[in-house]
Amino acid sequence: QVQLVESGGGSVQAGGSLRLSCAGSRYTANMAWLRQAPGKEREGVASIEAGSTGYADSVKGRFTISKDNAKNTLYLQMNSLKFEDTAMYYCAADQRPWIRGLDPSTYTYWGQGTQVTVSS
């Protein structure tokens, strides 16, 4: 079992920045950030595995995923935020080495989410 706890969400004006954190109860190699806006399906935002990262096209160049393995903590630095980035953000993890990438349906462990609201 892996427990995940997100923090760092909040309200910000368009163009602003936020940094999300996700503290894990144990080390997990493959992790991701995903989000869900009202009325929309959950979508992958960024993933990290073995030092390799991946991003959704909508956030490339604006968001950066990183991981501190010593602290079992995942981060998402979000810059140049847009109104359309408004969503509940979740971190997810999986201990199976073949589970990776931005597909929300594949991850086993999820945090409770942290809300990000961007005003235009």
PDB file of C-alpha atoms in Angstrom:
ATOM      1  CA  GLN A   1       0.000   0.000   0.000  1.00  0.00           C
ATOM      2  CA  VAL A   2       1.104   3.529  -0.767  1.00  0.00           C
ATOM      3  CA  GLN A   3      -0.523   6.587   0.780  1.00  0.00           C
ATOM      4  CA  LEU A   4      -0.247   9.860  -1.112  1.00  0.00           C
ATOM      5  CA  VAL A   5      -1.029  13.316   0.245  1.00  0.00           C
ATOM      6  CA  GLU A   6      -1.095  16.355  -2.040  1.00  0.00           C
ATOM      7  CA  SER A   7      -0.656  19.963  -0.981  1.00  0.00           C
ATOM      8  CA  GLY A   8       0.060  23.344  -2.503  1.00  0.00           C
ATOM      9  CA  GLY A   9      -3.106  24.046  -4.397  1.00  0.00           C
ATOM     10  CA  GLY A  10      -4.862  27.386  -4.222  1.00  0.00           C
ATOM     11  CA  SER A  11      -6.212  30.326  -6.157  1.00  0.00           C
ATOM     12  CA  VAL A  12      -4.009  32.351  -8.468  1.00  0.00           C
ATOM     13  CA  GLN A  13      -4.430  34.841 -11.265  1.00  0.00           C
ATOM     14  CA  ALA A  14      -3.657  33.883 -14.829  1.00  0.00           C
ATOM     15  CA  GLY A  15       0.055  34.112 -15.481  1.00  0.00           C
ATOM     16  CA  GLY A  16       0.890  33.180 -11.916  1.00  0.00           C
ATOM     17  CA  SER A  17       2.642  30.148 -10.482  1.00  0.00           C
ATOM     18  CA  LEU A  18       1.966  27.381  -7.999  1.00  0.00           C
ATOM     19  CA  ARG A  19       3.990  24.441  -6.749  1.00  0.00           C
ATOM     20  CA  LEU A  20       2.201  21.247  -5.849  1.00  0.00           C
ATOM     21  CA  SER A  21       3.694  18.610  -3.584  1.00  0.00           C
ATOM     22  CA  CYS A  22       2.751  14.985  -3.060  1.00  0.00           C
ATOM     23  CA  ALA A  23       4.176  13.169  -0.056  1.00  0.00           C
ATOM     24  CA  GLY A  24       4.268   9.410  -0.362  1.00  0.00           C
ATOM     25  CA  SER A  25       4.357   6.896   2.475  1.00  0.00           C
ATOM     26  CA  ARG A  26       7.024   4.907   0.659  1.00  0.00           C
ATOM     27  CA  TYR A  27       9.240   5.110  -2.376  1.00  0.00           C
ATOM     28  CA  THR A  28       7.551   4.516  -5.706  1.00  0.00           C
ATOM     29  CA  ALA A  29       9.508   4.733  -8.941  1.00  0.00           C
ATOM     30  CA  ASN A  30       6.686   5.658 -11.302  1.00  0.00           C
ATOM     31  CA  MET A  31       4.485   8.586 -10.441  1.00  0.00           C
ATOM     32  CA  ALA A  32       2.313  11.110 -12.207  1.00  0.00           C
ATOM     33  CA  TRP A  33       0.199  14.210 -11.821  1.00  0.00           C
ATOM     34  CA  LEU A  34      -3.295  14.124 -13.256  1.00  0.00           C
ATOM     35  CA  ARG A  35      -6.186  16.550 -13.131  1.00  0.00           C
ATOM     36  CA  GLN A  36      -9.923  16.682 -13.501  1.00  0.00           C
ATOM     37  CA  ALA A  37     -11.935  19.776 -14.300  1.00  0.00           C
ATOM     38  CA  PRO A  38     -15.683  19.954 -13.644  1.00  0.00           C
ATOM     39  CA  GLY A  39     -17.588  18.094 -16.314  1.00  0.00           C
ATOM     40  CA  LYS A  40     -14.445  16.705 -17.884  1.00  0.00           C
ATOM     41  CA  GLU A  41     -12.648  13.402 -17.764  1.00  0.00           C
ATOM     42  CA  ARG A  42      -9.525  12.954 -15.687  1.00  0.00           C
ATOM     43  CA  GLU A  43      -6.413  13.585 -17.782  1.00  0.00           C
ATOM     44  CA  GLY A  44      -2.706  13.058 -17.362  1.00  0.00           C
ATOM     45  CA  VAL A  45      -0.587  16.164 -16.884  1.00  0.00           C
ATOM     46  CA  ALA A  46       2.963  14.958 -16.237  1.00  0.00           C
ATOM     47  CA  SER A  47       4.712  11.719 -15.363  1.00  0.00           C
ATOM     48  CA  ILE A  48       8.116  10.655 -14.132  1.00  0.00           C
ATOM     49  CA  GLU A  49       9.858   7.304 -14.092  1.00  0.00           C
ATOM     50  CA  ALA A  50      13.533   6.461 -13.704  1.00  0.00           C
ATOM     51  CA  GLY A  51      14.416  10.101 -14.299  1.00  0.00           C
ATOM     52  CA  SER A  52      12.465  10.296 -17.534  1.00  0.00           C
ATOM     53  CA  THR A  53       9.568  12.756 -17.731  1.00  0.00           C
ATOM     54  CA  GLY A  54       6.544  13.192 -19.931  1.00  0.00           C
ATOM     55  CA  TYR A  55       4.035  15.998 -20.327  1.00  0.00           C
ATOM     56  CA  ALA A  56       0.668  16.626 -21.863  1.00  0.00           C
ATOM     57  CA  ASP A  57       0.923  18.966 -24.840  1.00  0.00           C
ATOM     58  CA  SER A  58      -1.232  21.507 -23.043  1.00  0.00           C
ATOM     59  CA  VAL A  59       1.347  22.024 -20.274  1.00  0.00           C
ATOM     60  CA  LYS A  60       4.664  21.542 -22.060  1.00  0.00           C
ATOM     61  CA  GLY A  61       7.025  24.410 -21.418  1.00  0.00           C
ATOM     62  CA  ARG A  62       4.938  25.642 -18.468  1.00  0.00           C
ATOM     63  CA  PHE A  63       4.876  22.748 -15.972  1.00  0.00           C
ATOM     64  CA  THR A  64       7.809  20.821 -14.550  1.00  0.00           C
ATOM     65  CA  ILE A  65       7.550  17.515 -12.696  1.00  0.00           C
ATOM     66  CA  SER A  66      10.290  16.489 -10.299  1.00  0.00           C
ATOM     67  CA  LYS A  67      10.856  14.010  -7.514  1.00  0.00           C
ATOM     68  CA  ASP A  68      12.893  13.891  -4.335  1.00  0.00           C
ATOM     69  CA  ASN A  69      13.438  10.191  -3.745  1.00  0.00           C
ATOM     70  CA  ALA A  70      15.008  10.774  -0.328  1.00  0.00           C
ATOM     71  CA  LYS A  71      11.783  12.421   0.839  1.00  0.00           C
ATOM     72  CA  ASN A  72       9.397  10.249  -1.203  1.00  0.00           C
ATOM     73  CA  THR A  73       7.930  13.488  -2.509  1.00  0.00           C
ATOM     74  CA  LEU A  74       6.688  14.402  -5.956  1.00  0.00           C
ATOM     75  CA  TYR A  75       6.449  18.001  -7.140  1.00  0.00           C
ATOM     76  CA  LEU A  76       4.737  19.901  -9.929  1.00  0.00           C
ATOM     77  CA  GLN A  77       5.952  23.404 -10.629  1.00  0.00           C
ATOM     78  CA  MET A  78       3.282  25.222 -12.587  1.00  0.00           C
ATOM     79  CA  ASN A  79       4.170  28.500 -14.281  1.00  0.00           C
ATOM     80  CA  SER A  80       2.248  30.770 -16.643  1.00  0.00           C
ATOM     81  CA  LEU A  81      -1.009  29.339 -15.378  1.00  0.00           C
ATOM     82  CA  LYS A  82      -4.076  29.671 -17.563  1.00  0.00           C
ATOM     83  CA  PHE A  83      -7.774  29.676 -16.758  1.00  0.00           C
ATOM     84  CA  GLU A  84      -8.060  26.275 -18.389  1.00  0.00           C
ATOM     85  CA  ASP A  85      -5.601  24.813 -15.887  1.00  0.00           C
ATOM     86  CA  THR A  86      -8.328  25.102 -13.247  1.00  0.00           C
ATOM     87  CA  ALA A  87      -8.979  21.599 -11.913  1.00  0.00           C
ATOM     88  CA  MET A  88      -8.542  19.208  -9.039  1.00  0.00           C
ATOM     89  CA  TYR A  89      -4.991  17.904  -9.247  1.00  0.00           C
ATOM     90  CA  TYR A  90      -4.115  14.389  -8.128  1.00  0.00           C
ATOM     91  CA  CYS A  91      -0.873  12.558  -7.782  1.00  0.00           C
ATOM     92  CA  ALA A  92      -0.792   8.890  -8.597  1.00  0.00           C
ATOM     93  CA  ALA A  93       1.707   6.104  -8.215  1.00  0.00           C
ATOM     94  CA  ASP A  94       2.217   2.482  -9.075  1.00  0.00           C
ATOM     95  CA  GLN A  95       4.786  -0.074  -7.980  1.00  0.00           C
ATOM     96  CA  ARG A  96       4.525  -2.159 -11.122  1.00  0.00           C
ATOM     97  CA  PRO A  97       7.495  -1.094 -13.267  1.00  0.00           C
ATOM     98  CA  TRP A  98       5.563  -1.273 -16.534  1.00  0.00           C
ATOM     99  CA  ILE A  99       2.943   1.212 -15.376  1.00  0.00           C
ATOM    100  CA  ARG A 100       4.007   4.647 -16.554  1.00  0.00           C
ATOM    101  CA  GLY A 101       2.884   7.590 -18.596  1.00  0.00           C
ATOM    102  CA  LEU A 102      -0.199   9.802 -18.611  1.00  0.00           C
ATOM    103  CA  ASP A 103      -3.048   7.289 -18.735  1.00  0.00           C
ATOM    104  CA  PRO A 104      -5.114   7.803 -15.564  1.00  0.00           C
ATOM    105  CA  SER A 105      -6.670   4.353 -15.743  1.00  0.00           C
ATOM    106  CA  THR A 106      -3.405   2.531 -15.129  1.00  0.00           C
ATOM    107  CA  TYR A 107      -2.306   3.854 -11.743  1.00  0.00           C
ATOM    108  CA  THR A 108      -3.160   1.996  -8.554  1.00  0.00           C
ATOM    109  CA  TYR A 109      -2.582   4.554  -5.808  1.00  0.00           C
ATOM    110  CA  TRP A 110      -4.106   8.024  -5.701  1.00  0.00           C
ATOM    111  CA  GLY A 111      -4.042  11.007  -3.380  1.00  0.00           C
ATOM    112  CA  GLN A 112      -7.130  12.908  -2.303  1.00  0.00           C
ATOM    113  CA  GLY A 113      -6.457  15.814  -4.638  1.00  0.00           C
ATOM    114  CA  THR A 114      -5.692  19.491  -4.280  1.00  0.00           C
ATOM    115  CA  GLN A 115      -7.714  22.215  -5.978  1.00  0.00           C
ATOM    116  CA  VAL A 116      -6.096  24.692  -8.350  1.00  0.00           C
ATOM    117  CA  THR A 117      -8.191  27.663  -9.410  1.00  0.00           C
ATOM    118  CA  VAL A 118      -6.901  30.155 -11.962  1.00  0.00           C
ATOM    119  CA  SER A 119      -8.804  33.373 -12.473  1.00  0.00           C
ATOM    120  CA  SER A 120      -8.611  35.192 -15.748  1.00  0.00           C
TER     121      SER A 120
END
